[in-house]
Coordinates of C-alpha atoms in Angstrom, one line a residue:
X211 CA 18.1 -9.7 -15.5
X212 CA 16.4 -8.6 -18.7
X213 CA 17.5 -4.8 -19.9
X214 CA 13.7 -4.3 -20.8
X215 CA 12.2 -1.1 -19.6
X216 CA 11.2 -2.4 -16.3
X217 CA 10.2 0.4 -13.9
X218 CA 8.8 -1.0 -11.0
X219 CA 9.3 -4.4 -9.3
X220 CA 6.1 -5.7 -8.5
X221 CA 4.6 -9.3 -7.3
X222 CA 4.5 -12.7 -8.1
X223 CA 1.9 -14.1 -10.8
X224 CA 0.1 -17.5 -10.8
X225 CA -1.6 -19.4 -14.0
X226 CA -5.2 -18.5 -14.0
X227 CA -7.0 -17.7 -17.2
X228 CA -6.8 -14.0 -18.2
X229 CA -10.6 -12.8 -18.2
X230 CA -12.4 -9.1 -18.4
X231 CA -13.7 -9.2 -14.7
X232 CA -16.3 -7.0 -13.0
X233 CA -13.8 -4.4 -11.7
X234 CA -15.1 -2.1 -9.3
X235 CA -18.9 -2.4 -10.6
X236 CA -17.5 -1.8 -14.2
X237 CA -16.3 -4.3 -16.6
X238 CA -13.0 -2.6 -18.1
X239 CA -11.1 -4.2 -20.9
X240 CA -7.4 -4.2 -20.3
X241 CA -5.4 -2.1 -22.7
X242 CA -1.5 -1.7 -23.7
X243 CA -2.0 2.2 -22.8
X244 CA -4.0 3.2 -20.0
X245 CA -7.7 4.1 -20.6
X246 CA -9.3 5.6 -17.5
X247 CA -13.1 5.4 -16.6
X248 CA -15.0 6.9 -13.8
X249 CA -15.5 4.3 -10.9
X250 CA -16.6 4.4 -7.4
X251 CA -19.2 6.9 -8.1
X252 CA -20.0 9.4 -6.5
X253 CA -16.4 9.6 -5.6
X254 CA -14.0 11.4 -7.6
X255 CA -12.2 8.4 -8.9
X256 CA -10.8 6.7 -12.2
X257 CA -9.9 3.1 -12.8
X258 CA -7.9 1.5 -15.7
X259 CA -6.7 -1.8 -16.4
X260 CA -3.2 -2.1 -18.0
X261 CA -2.0 -5.1 -20.0
X262 CA 1.5 -6.2 -19.8
X263 CA 3.4 -9.6 -20.6
X264 CA 2.9 -12.0 -18.1
X265 CA 6.5 -13.3 -18.9
X266 CA 8.6 -10.5 -18.7
X267 CA 11.5 -12.3 -20.0
X268 CA 9.5 -13.3 -23.1
X269 CA 8.1 -9.7 -24.3
X270 CA 6.6 -11.6 -27.6
X271 CA 4.5 -13.8 -25.6
X272 CA 0.9 -14.1 -27.3
X273 CA -2.1 -12.2 -26.0
X274 CA -3.1 -15.1 -23.9
X275 CA -0.1 -14.8 -21.7
X276 CA -0.6 -11.0 -20.5
X277 CA -1.5 -9.8 -17.2
X278 CA -3.6 -6.9 -16.5
X279 CA -2.6 -4.5 -13.8
X280 CA -5.4 -2.7 -12.0
X281 CA -4.8 0.9 -11.4
X282 CA -6.8 3.7 -9.6
X283 CA -6.1 7.5 -9.5
X284 CA -7.8 10.8 -8.2
X285 CA -6.9 13.3 -10.8
X286 CA -5.6 16.7 -10.2
X287 CA -8.0 19.2 -11.1
X288 CA -5.6 21.2 -12.5
X289 CA -4.3 18.4 -15.1
X290 CA -7.8 19.1 -17.0
X291 CA -8.2 22.8 -16.4
X292 CA -9.2 25.0 -19.4
X293 CA -7.0 27.8 -18.1
X294 CA -3.5 27.3 -19.1
X295 CA -2.1 29.1 -16.1
X296 CA -4.1 26.5 -14.0
X297 CA -2.6 23.9 -16.2
X298 CA 0.8 24.9 -15.4
X299 CA 0.1 24.2 -11.8
X300 CA 0.0 20.3 -12.5
X301 CA 3.0 18.4 -11.2
X302 CA 2.0 14.7 -12.6
X303 CA 1.1 11.6 -10.6
X304 CA 2.5 10.2 -7.3
X305 CA 2.3 6.5 -7.4
X306 CA 1.5 4.6 -4.0
X307 CA 2.4 1.3 -2.7
X308 CA 0.9 0.2 0.9
X309 CA 3.3 -2.4 1.4
X310 CA 2.6 -6.2 2.5
X311 CA 3.8 -7.5 0.4
X312 CA 0.2 -8.2 -1.1
X313 CA -1.4 -5.1 0.1
X314 CA -3.8 -3.6 -2.7
X315 CA -3.3 0.0 -3.8
X316 CA -6.9 0.2 -5.1
X317 CA -8.2 -0.1 -1.7
X318 CA -5.7 2.4 0.0
X319 CA -6.3 5.1 -2.5
X320 CA -10.1 4.7 -2.7
X321 CA -9.9 4.8 1.0
X322 CA -7.6 7.4 2.1
X323 CA -6.8 9.3 -1.4
X324 CA -8.6 12.2 -0.4
X325 CA -7.0 12.7 2.6
X326 CA -3.4 12.2 0.9
X327 CA -4.5 14.8 -1.5
X328 CA -5.2 17.2 1.4
X329 CA -1.6 16.5 2.4
X330 CA 0.3 16.6 -0.8
X331 CA -2.1 19.4 -2.9
X332 CA -4.4 18.9 -5.8
X333 CA -1.3 19.4 -7.9
X334 CA -0.6 15.9 -8.2
X335 CA -2.9 12.9 -9.3
X336 CA -2.9 10.2 -6.6
X337 CA -2.4 6.7 -8.1
X338 CA -2.7 3.4 -6.7
X339 CA -2.2 -0.2 -8.1
X340 CA -2.5 -3.8 -7.4
X341 CA 0.7 -5.3 -8.3
X342 CA 0.7 -8.5 -10.4
X343 CA -1.1 -11.1 -8.8
X344 CA -2.6 -9.0 -6.1
X345 CA -6.7 -8.2 -5.5
X346 CA -8.0 -6.6 -8.6
X347 CA -5.0 -7.5 -11.1
X348 CA -5.4 -10.7 -13.1
X349 CA -4.4 -13.3 -13.0
X350 CA -4.4 -13.2 -9.3
X351 CA -2.3 -15.2 -7.0
X352 CA -4.2 -18.2 -5.7
X353 CA -2.6 -20.9 -3.9
X354 CA -5.7 -23.4 -3.8
X355 CA -7.8 -22.5 -6.7
X356 CA -11.4 -20.4 -6.2
X357 CA -13.1 -23.7 -5.9
X358 CA -11.1 -24.9 -2.8
X359 CA -11.6 -22.4 -0.1
X360 CA -11.9 -25.5 2.1
X361 CA -8.3 -26.6 1.3
X362 CA -7.2 -22.7 2.1
X363 CA -9.1 -22.8 5.6
X364 CA -7.4 -26.0 6.4
X365 CA -3.9 -25.2 4.9
X366 CA -3.4 -21.6 4.6
X367 CA -1.0 -19.1 6.0
X368 CA -1.5 -19.1 9.9
X369 CA -1.5 -15.6 10.7
X370 CA -2.5 -15.7 14.3
X371 CA -0.1 -18.5 15.4
X372 CA 2.8 -18.2 17.8
X373 CA 5.8 -20.9 17.1
X374 CA 6.8 -22.4 20.4
X375 CA 10.2 -23.5 21.2
X376 CA 13.9 -22.1 20.9
X377 CA 16.0 -21.5 24.0
X378 CA 14.7 -18.3 24.8
X379 CA 10.9 -19.4 24.7
X380 CA 8.5 -16.9 26.9
X381 CA 6.9 -18.5 29.9
X382 CA 8.7 -21.8 29.4
X383 CA 7.8 -22.3 33.1
X384 CA 4.1 -22.3 32.7
X385 CA 2.2 -25.4 31.5
X386 CA 0.0 -25.1 28.7
X387 CA -0.6 -24.3 25.0
X388 CA 1.8 -22.0 24.1
X389 CA 1.5 -22.2 20.1
X390 CA 2.5 -24.5 17.7
X391 CA 5.9 -26.4 17.3
X392 CA 8.6 -25.6 14.8
X393 CA 8.0 -29.1 13.3
X394 CA 4.5 -28.6 12.7
X395 CA 4.8 -25.4 11.2
X396 CA 7.5 -26.5 8.7
X397 CA 5.5 -29.6 7.9
X398 CA 2.5 -27.6 7.1
X399 CA 4.5 -25.0 5.0
X400 CA 6.0 -28.0 2.8
X401 CA 2.7 -29.4 2.2
X402 CA 0.9 -26.0 1.4
X403 CA 3.9 -25.0 -0.9
X404 CA 3.6 -28.1 -2.9
X405 CA 0.0 -27.2 -3.3
X406 CA 1.1 -24.0 -4.7
X407 CA 3.6 -25.5 -6.9
X408 CA 1.0 -27.7 -8.6
X409 CA -1.4 -24.9 -9.0
X410 CA 1.0 -22.1 -10.0
X411 CA 2.7 -24.1 -12.9
X412 CA 5.3 -22.4 -15.2
X413 CA 4.2 -18.7 -14.4
X414 CA 5.5 -18.9 -10.9
X415 CA 8.2 -16.1 -10.4
X416 CA 7.1 -13.6 -13.4
X417 CA 7.3 -10.3 -11.1
X418 CA 8.1 -7.2 -13.0
X419 CA 6.1 -4.8 -15.2
X420 CA 6.1 -1.1 -16.4
X421 CA 3.7 1.4 -15.0
X422 CA 5.6 4.6 -15.2
X423 CA 5.8 4.9 -18.9
X424 CA 2.1 4.0 -19.1
X425 CA 1.5 7.2 -16.9
X426 CA 3.2 9.2 -19.7
X427 CA 6.2 9.9 -17.4
X428 CA 9.9 9.1 -17.8
X429 CA 10.8 9.5 -14.3
X430 CA 8.8 8.2 -10.9
X431 CA 7.4 10.2 -8.2
X432 CA 6.5 7.4 -5.3
X433 CA 5.6 7.2 -1.9
X434 CA 6.1 3.2 -0.5
X435 CA 5.3 1.9 2.7
X436 CA 6.8 -0.9 4.5
X437 CA 7.3 -3.6 1.6
X438 CA 6.7 -0.7 -0.7
X439 CA 10.1 0.8 0.6
X440 CA 11.8 -2.5 -0.9
X441 CA 10.0 -1.9 -4.1
X442 CA 11.1 1.9 -4.5
X443 CA 14.6 1.3 -3.2
X444 CA 15.0 -1.5 -6.0
X445 CA 13.6 0.9 -8.5
X446 CA 16.0 3.5 -7.2
X447 CA 19.2 1.1 -7.5
X448 CA 17.9 -0.3 -11.0
X449 CA 17.0 3.4 -12.3
X450 CA 18.8 5.9 -10.5
X451 CA 18.2 8.7 -13.2
X452 CA 14.6 8.1 -13.4
X453 CA 14.0 8.6 -9.5
X454 CA 12.3 12.2 -9.7
X455 CA 10.8 12.0 -6.1
X456 CA 11.0 9.0 -3.8
X457 CA 9.8 8.6 -0.2
X458 CA 10.5 5.6 1.6
X459 CA 8.5 5.6 4.7
X460 CA 8.8 2.7 7.4
X461 CA 11.5 1.3 6.0
X462 CA 12.8 -2.3 5.4
X463 CA 16.5 -3.6 4.8
X464 CA 16.5 -4.6 1.2
X465 CA 19.6 -6.7 1.7
X466 CA 18.3 -8.9 4.6
X467 CA 14.7 -9.1 2.4
X468 CA 16.3 -10.4 -0.7
X469 CA 18.6 -12.9 1.5
X470 CA 15.2 -14.2 3.0
X471 CA 16.5 -13.7 6.4
X472 CA 13.9 -11.1 7.6
X473 CA 15.7 -11.0 11.2
X474 CA 16.7 -7.3 11.0
X475 CA 12.8 -6.2 11.7
X476 CA 12.6 -6.8 15.4
X477 CA 14.9 -4.2 16.8
X478 CA 12.2 -1.9 18.2
X479 CA 9.4 -4.2 18.9
X480 CA 9.7 -4.2 22.5
X481 CA 10.3 -0.6 22.8
X482 CA 6.9 0.1 20.8
X483 CA 5.3 -2.1 23.4
X484 CA 6.9 -0.3 26.2
X485 CA 5.6 2.9 24.9
X486 CA 2.0 1.4 25.1
X487 CA 2.7 0.9 28.8
X488 CA 4.0 4.4 29.2
X489 CA 1.4 6.2 27.2
X490 CA -1.2 4.6 28.9
X491 CA 0.0 5.4 32.1
X492 CA 0.3 9.2 31.2
X493 CA -3.0 9.2 29.8
X494 CA -4.5 8.3 33.4
X495 CA -8.4 7.4 33.4
X496 CA -8.4 7.7 29.6
X497 CA -6.5 4.3 29.2
X498 CA -8.8 1.4 30.4
X499 CA -5.6 -0.6 31.3
X500 CA -4.0 2.2 33.5
X501 CA -2.3 1.5 36.7
X502 CA -0.1 3.4 39.0
X503 CA 2.9 2.6 36.8
X504 CA 4.0 1.5 33.3
X505 CA 5.7 -1.5 34.8
X506 CA 2.7 -2.7 36.4
X507 CA 0.6 -2.5 33.4
X508 CA 3.3 -4.7 31.9
X509 CA 3.0 -6.9 34.9
X510 CA -0.9 -7.2 34.3
X511 CA -0.1 -8.2 30.5
X512 CA 2.3 -10.8 31.8
X513 CA -0.5 -12.3 34.1
X514 CA -2.9 -12.3 31.3
X515 CA -0.6 -14.1 28.9
X516 CA 0.0 -16.9 31.8
X517 CA -3.6 -17.2 32.6
X518 CA -4.6 -17.9 28.8
X519 CA -1.6 -20.5 28.3
X520 CA -3.2 -22.5 31.4
X521 CA -7.0 -21.9 30.8
X522 CA -7.9 -20.7 26.9
X523 CA -11.1 -18.7 26.6
X524 CA -13.8 -20.0 24.6
X525 CA -14.8 -16.7 22.4
X526 CA -18.2 -16.3 20.9
X527 CA -19.2 -13.1 19.0
X528 CA -22.2 -12.4 16.6
X529 CA -20.2 -13.2 13.8
X530 CA -17.9 -15.7 14.7
X531 CA -16.6 -18.5 17.4
X532 CA -13.4 -19.7 18.6
X533 CA -10.8 -20.3 21.2
X534 CA -8.7 -17.1 22.6
X535 CA -5.5 -18.8 23.4
X536 CA -1.9 -17.4 24.0
X537 CA -1.2 -17.3 20.2
X538 CA -4.3 -15.3 19.4
X539 CA -3.6 -12.9 22.4
X540 CA 0.0 -12.4 21.5
X541 CA 0.0 -12.0 17.6
X542 CA -3.1 -9.7 18.0
X543 CA -1.1 -7.5 20.3
X544 CA 2.0 -7.6 17.9
X545 CA 0.0 -6.7 15.0
X546 CA -2.0 -3.7 16.8
X547 CA 1.6 -2.4 18.0
X548 CA 1.5 -1.1 14.3
X549 CA -1.3 1.4 14.8
X550 CA -1.2 3.1 18.1
X551 CA -4.1 5.9 17.1
X552 CA -6.3 3.3 15.7
X553 CA -5.8 0.6 17.8
X554 CA -4.4 1.2 21.4
X555 CA -7.3 2.6 23.0
X556 CA -9.0 -0.5 21.9
X557 CA -6.4 -2.9 23.2
X558 CA -6.4 -1.3 26.3
X559 CA -10.1 -1.9 27.0
X560 CA -9.6 -5.4 25.6
X561 CA -6.7 -6.2 28.1
X562 CA -8.9 -4.6 30.9
X563 CA -11.8 -6.7 29.9
X564 CA -9.7 -10.0 29.8
X565 CA -7.9 -9.1 33.1
X566 CA -11.3 -8.6 35.0
X567 CA -13.3 -11.0 37.0
X568 CA -15.3 -12.2 33.9
X569 CA -12.3 -12.8 31.6
X570 CA -14.2 -11.3 28.8
X571 CA -12.6 -12.2 25.3
X572 CA -15.0 -10.3 22.9
X573 CA -13.0 -7.2 22.6
X574 CA -9.6 -8.9 22.1
X575 CA -11.2 -11.3 19.7
X576 CA -13.0 -8.8 17.4
X577 CA -9.3 -7.2 17.1
X578 CA -7.9 -10.5 15.9
X579 CA -10.9 -11.7 13.7
X580 CA -10.5 -13.2 10.3
X581 CA -13.2 -13.4 7.7
X582 CA -15.8 -16.1 8.5
X583 CA -15.1 -18.9 6.2
X584 CA -17.8 -19.6 3.1
X585 CA -18.1 -21.9 0.7
X586 CA -18.1 -20.2 -2.8
X587 CA -21.1 -19.7 -5.0
X588 CA -21.3 -21.4 -8.6
X589 CA -22.0 -17.7 -10.0
X590 CA -22.2 -14.3 -8.8
X591 CA -24.0 -11.3 -10.4
X592 CA -21.6 -8.7 -11.7
X593 CA -23.0 -5.8 -9.5
X594 CA -22.6 -7.8 -6.4
X595 CA -19.2 -6.5 -5.7
X596 CA -19.2 -7.0 -1.9
X597 CA -20.3 -10.9 -2.4
X598 CA -17.7 -11.2 -5.4
X599 CA -15.0 -9.9 -3.7
X600 CA -15.2 -12.2 -0.8
X601 CA -16.0 -15.4 -2.6
X602 CA -13.7 -14.8 -5.7
X603 CA -11.1 -13.8 -3.5
X604 CA -10.2 -10.3 -4.6
X605 CA -8.6 -9.7 -1.1
X606 CA -6.0 -12.4 -1.5
X607 CA -3.7 -10.7 1.0
X608 CA -2.5 -13.9 2.5
X609 CA -1.9 -16.0 -0.4
X610 CA 0.0 -13.0 -2.1
X611 CA 2.0 -12.4 0.9
X612 CA 3.3 -15.8 0.9
X613 CA 3.9 -15.9 -2.6
X614 CA 5.8 -12.7 -3.1
X615 CA 8.1 -13.1 -0.1
X616 CA 9.0 -16.8 -0.7
X617 CA 9.7 -15.9 -4.4
X618 CA 11.7 -12.5 -4.5
X619 CA 14.4 -13.7 -2.7
X620 CA 17.0 -16.5 -2.4
X621 CA 15.4 -19.8 -2.0
X622 CA 14.7 -20.9 1.4
X623 CA 16.1 -24.3 2.6
X624 CA 13.5 -27.1 2.6
X625 CA 14.8 -29.3 5.1
X626 CA 13.8 -29.4 9.0
X627 CA 17.1 -29.0 10.1
X628 CA 17.9 -25.7 8.4
X629 CA 14.3 -24.6 9.6
X630 CA 15.2 -25.4 13.3
X631 CA 18.7 -23.8 13.2
X632 CA 17.2 -20.4 11.7
X633 CA 14.4 -20.4 14.4
X634 CA 16.9 -21.2 17.3
X635 CA 19.2 -18.3 15.8
X636 CA 16.4 -15.9 15.6
X637 CA 15.0 -16.5 19.0
X638 CA 18.5 -15.7 20.5
X639 CA 18.2 -12.3 18.7
X640 CA 14.6 -11.3 19.4
X641 CA 11.7 -12.3 21.9
X642 CA 9.4 -11.6 19.1
X643 CA 10.7 -14.3 16.8
X644 CA 7.7 -16.6 18.0
X645 CA 5.6 -14.2 15.8
X646 CA 7.6 -13.0 13.2
X647 CA 9.3 -16.4 12.0
X648 CA 6.2 -17.5 10.5
X649 CA 7.0 -15.4 7.6
X650 CA 10.1 -17.3 6.9
X651 CA 9.4 -20.8 8.2
X652 CA 6.5 -20.6 5.7
X653 CA 8.6 -20.5 2.7
X654 CA 10.0 -23.9 3.4
X655 CA 9.7 -26.1 0.3
X656 CA 8.6 -23.3 -1.9
X657 CA 8.9 -24.1 -5.7
X658 CA 12.0 -22.9 -7.3
X659 CA 11.4 -19.7 -9.4
X660 CA 12.9 -17.6 -11.8
X661 CA 14.7 -14.6 -10.0
X662 CA 14.8 -10.9 -10.9
X663 CA 17.2 -8.3 -9.6
X664 CA 18.1 -9.2 -5.8
X665 CA 20.7 -6.5 -5.2
X666 CA 23.0 -4.7 -4.8
X667 CA 20.3 -2.1 -3.6
X668 CA 22.2 1.0 -3.7
X669 CA 23.3 3.8 -5.7
X670 CA 23.4 7.6 -6.2
X671 CA 20.0 8.7 -7.6
X672 CA 19.5 11.8 -9.8
X673 CA 17.3 13.4 -6.8
X674 CA 17.9 12.4 -3.2
X675 CA 15.6 9.8 -1.7
X676 CA 13.7 10.9 1.4
X677 CA 13.9 8.0 4.1
X678 CA 11.5 8.1 6.9
X679 CA 11.6 6.3 10.3
X680 CA 9.7 6.2 13.6
X681 CA 11.6 6.0 16.6
X682 CA 9.4 3.1 17.8
X683 CA 8.4 1.0 14.6
X684 CA 7.7 -2.7 15.8
X685 CA 8.8 -4.0 12.3
X686 CA 10.8 -1.1 10.5
X687 CA 13.2 0.1 13.2
X688 CA 14.6 3.3 12.6
X689 CA 18.3 2.0 12.2
X690 CA 17.1 0.4 8.9
X691 CA 16.0 3.9 7.5
X692 CA 19.7 5.0 8.4
X693 CA 21.3 1.9 6.9
X694 CA 19.3 2.2 3.6
X695 CA 20.1 6.0 3.4
X696 CA 24.0 5.2 3.7
X697 CA 23.3 3.1 0.5
X698 CA 22.0 6.2 -1.4
X699 CA 24.6 9.0 -1.1
X700 CA 22.8 12.3 -0.8
X701 CA 19.8 10.9 0.4
X702 CA 18.0 12.1 3.8
X703 CA 16.3 10.5 6.8
X704 CA 13.4 12.3 8.7
X705 CA 12.7 10.9 11.9
X706 CA 9.2 10.9 13.3
X707 CA 9.4 10.7 17.1
X708 CA 6.5 8.4 17.7
X709 CA 5.3 4.8 17.8
X710 CA 3.6 2.9 15.0
X711 CA 4.7 1.5 11.7
X712 CA 5.2 4.3 9.1
X713 CA 4.7 8.0 9.5
X714 CA 1.1 8.0 8.9
X715 CA 0.4 5.4 11.9
X716 CA 0.9 8.7 13.9
X717 CA -0.1 12.4 13.6
X718 CA 2.7 14.7 12.9
X719 CA 1.9 17.8 10.8
X720 CA 5.7 18.5 10.8
X721 CA 6.4 15.1 9.1
X722 CA 3.6 15.6 6.3
X723 CA 4.6 19.1 5.6
X724 CA 8.1 18.1 4.9
X725 CA 6.7 15.4 2.6
X726 CA 4.7 18.0 0.8
X727 CA 7.7 20.2 0.4
X728 CA 9.8 17.5 -0.7
X729 CA 7.2 16.6 -3.4
X730 CA 6.0 20.0 -4.2
X731 CA 9.4 22.0 -4.4
X732 CA 12.2 19.3 -3.9
X733 CA 13.0 20.6 -0.3
X734 CA 14.6 18.0 1.9
X735 CA 14.2 18.6 5.7
X736 CA 17.4 19.6 7.4
X737 CA 19.9 17.0 8.5
X738 CA 19.1 15.4 11.8
X739 CA 15.3 16.9 11.8
X740 CA 13.2 15.0 14.2
X741 CA 9.5 15.5 13.9
X742 CA 6.9 15.5 17.1
X743 CA 3.3 14.2 17.0
X744 CA 0.5 16.7 17.9
X745 CA -1.2 14.2 20.3
X746 CA -1.4 10.8 22.5
X747 CA -3.0 7.5 21.2
X748 CA -5.1 7.9 24.0
X749 CA -7.5 10.8 24.6
X750 CA -6.4 13.3 26.8
X751 CA -7.1 16.7 27.9
X752 CA -3.9 18.1 27.5
X753 CA -1.6 17.9 24.2
X754 CA 1.9 16.6 24.1
X755 CA 3.4 19.8 22.7
X756 CA 2.8 23.6 23.3
X757 CA 0.5 24.4 20.6
X758 CA -0.5 27.4 18.9
X759 CA -4.2 28.3 18.3
X760 CA -4.1 26.2 14.8
X761 CA -3.1 23.4 16.6
X762 CA 0.6 22.9 15.5
X763 CA 4.0 23.5 17.1
X764 CA 6.0 26.8 16.4
X765 CA 8.4 24.4 14.6
X766 CA 5.6 23.0 12.4
X767 CA 4.3 26.4 11.6
X768 CA 7.7 27.4 10.5
X769 CA 7.9 24.5 8.2
X770 CA 4.1 25.4 7.1
X771 CA 4.7 28.9 6.0
X772 CA 6.8 27.7 3.3
X773 CA 5.0 24.7 2.0
X774 CA 1.4 26.2 2.3
X775 CA 2.3 29.4 0.4
X776 CA 2.0 31.7 3.1
X777 CA 3.8 34.8 3.9
X778 CA 4.1 34.4 7.7
X779 CA 1.0 36.7 8.1
X780 CA -2.0 34.7 9.2
X781 CA -4.8 35.6 7.1
X782 CA -8.1 33.5 7.7
X783 CA -7.4 31.4 4.7
X784 CA -3.9 30.7 5.9
X785 CA -5.2 29.5 9.3
X786 CA -7.9 27.5 7.6
X787 CA -5.2 25.7 5.3
X788 CA -3.4 24.9 8.4
X789 CA -6.3 23.6 10.3
X790 CA -7.0 21.3 7.4
X791 CA -3.5 19.8 7.5
X792 CA -4.1 19.3 11.2
X793 CA -7.4 17.7 10.8
X794 CA -5.9 15.6 8.0
X795 CA -3.0 14.2 9.9
X796 CA -5.1 13.6 13.0
X797 CA -7.8 11.7 10.9
X798 CA -5.4 9.5 9.1
X799 CA -3.7 8.3 12.3
X800 CA -6.8 7.3 13.9
X801 CA -8.0 5.2 10.7
X802 CA -4.7 4.2 9.1
X803 CA -4.6 0.4 9.5
X804 CA -0.8 -0.6 9.2
X805 CA -1.3 -4.1 10.6
X806 CA -2.9 -5.1 7.2
X807 CA 0.2 -4.2 5.4
X808 CA 2.9 -5.3 7.5

């Protein structure tokens, strides 16, 4: 790998012409040094486009071979204060990556940035970026071409498909449609990836860039989720002396990722579903799928599964129509496991509707729905952002997901025999292989690309990394946070006692005060810290823990005295500050959509 100053491993790039696009209703010329412009008015946002070499192996590339990385920030009010005393409170930028791969940092900061500021404090700039090839960054990953949305609709990544077969196939005794075959999945992937190779050309596999120095910093403060933990750990392994504060939240195994195995993620998936059953039962009438025991709720779901295998349901909503079959139901349940406080009440109602006498699929289909297909227009006005994003594919998440995952690690075997062997092995390890194996099987026949750093992802960083893991994360089991922590001596694991993918999928004042203390003062949580949550995913008249009037546990309050500048004596200002933190984590958990960035 080149020794050039590459500070963040980002994404895969495809060859499209570099143009000045209408970005966030403002045409922003990309520059070698960041120039910030007000955007998303009236919100307090600034946007920029950073010009970087398209081919990081050839830094003398002509200007036509540059990429533009889109960034957004919520600037700290202290950074521009006219008072030197107030300016001294400015701590610098914290860079965020929502995961995916293919997740848009622009969108996550625009939507959740104000809440993240409430957690971390106004002393920091809150910064998001779209990695190379993703969303607003150009050139973008486009496997089929803007004019070929029809091909994408037919041959694109099938997110809501179960793969049938394997020695441990679920409901093998039930006759009916249980998904697509391994053979069909493999063949579709080979065709799609040949198309990708033809469209991508020589630029396939350019994956690195330098963001941190452009922000005027020599060291990185970073909060990465899911795939963003792979990026953060890779950065820390490459540049251990530049890791100022790094939080890795919902942790993936970098070794497994770069081996393109992706089988270590499913350890706690079944436990997460079991927590849906137990919390639903505990919620009583607040959960629409309630039954006299968690096991009966589980049995009801099994009955629904078997019913849609033998009798798929026509689904017609005001915005779309299709067939609700076993594949759509199972994959939808799998994805919503990631966001309990956002989706579990809706899932409970949807299952109650499906299991009722009318077999109503409307609610579950709305949870599974993909954007309706539209043919692209020949021209679009610059100020029509919504139409432009939809038709020009700004949200190219599935294309980017495929491209990045298939290019980051070792090449995936292209033959059918290897594909079947992998699937058989995976099904013996996890009952959820039928949903997750799509990721790896979709890389069969992917074009060979230039490879960057693939490990070992380990080392002793200048400042310890903070890893965060939930006790029931459907795709990032707690054991992976502990595994990765062992590879970075001195790091610390903070455990959040909750279901969901990543800490923000559940409301824990304890967790987020520890995160704030880490960024603000460099304070690591004590070894063995386990943080509770403040509520159930289902509405309830009684909280999960013994709260004070401010809505926090006693342990949470002790943490907050340190982080929120309190002297232990509650003034009205202290009480308001703590209440804001409680409200913030609660709101985040009920709006944070982890399923988009698995």
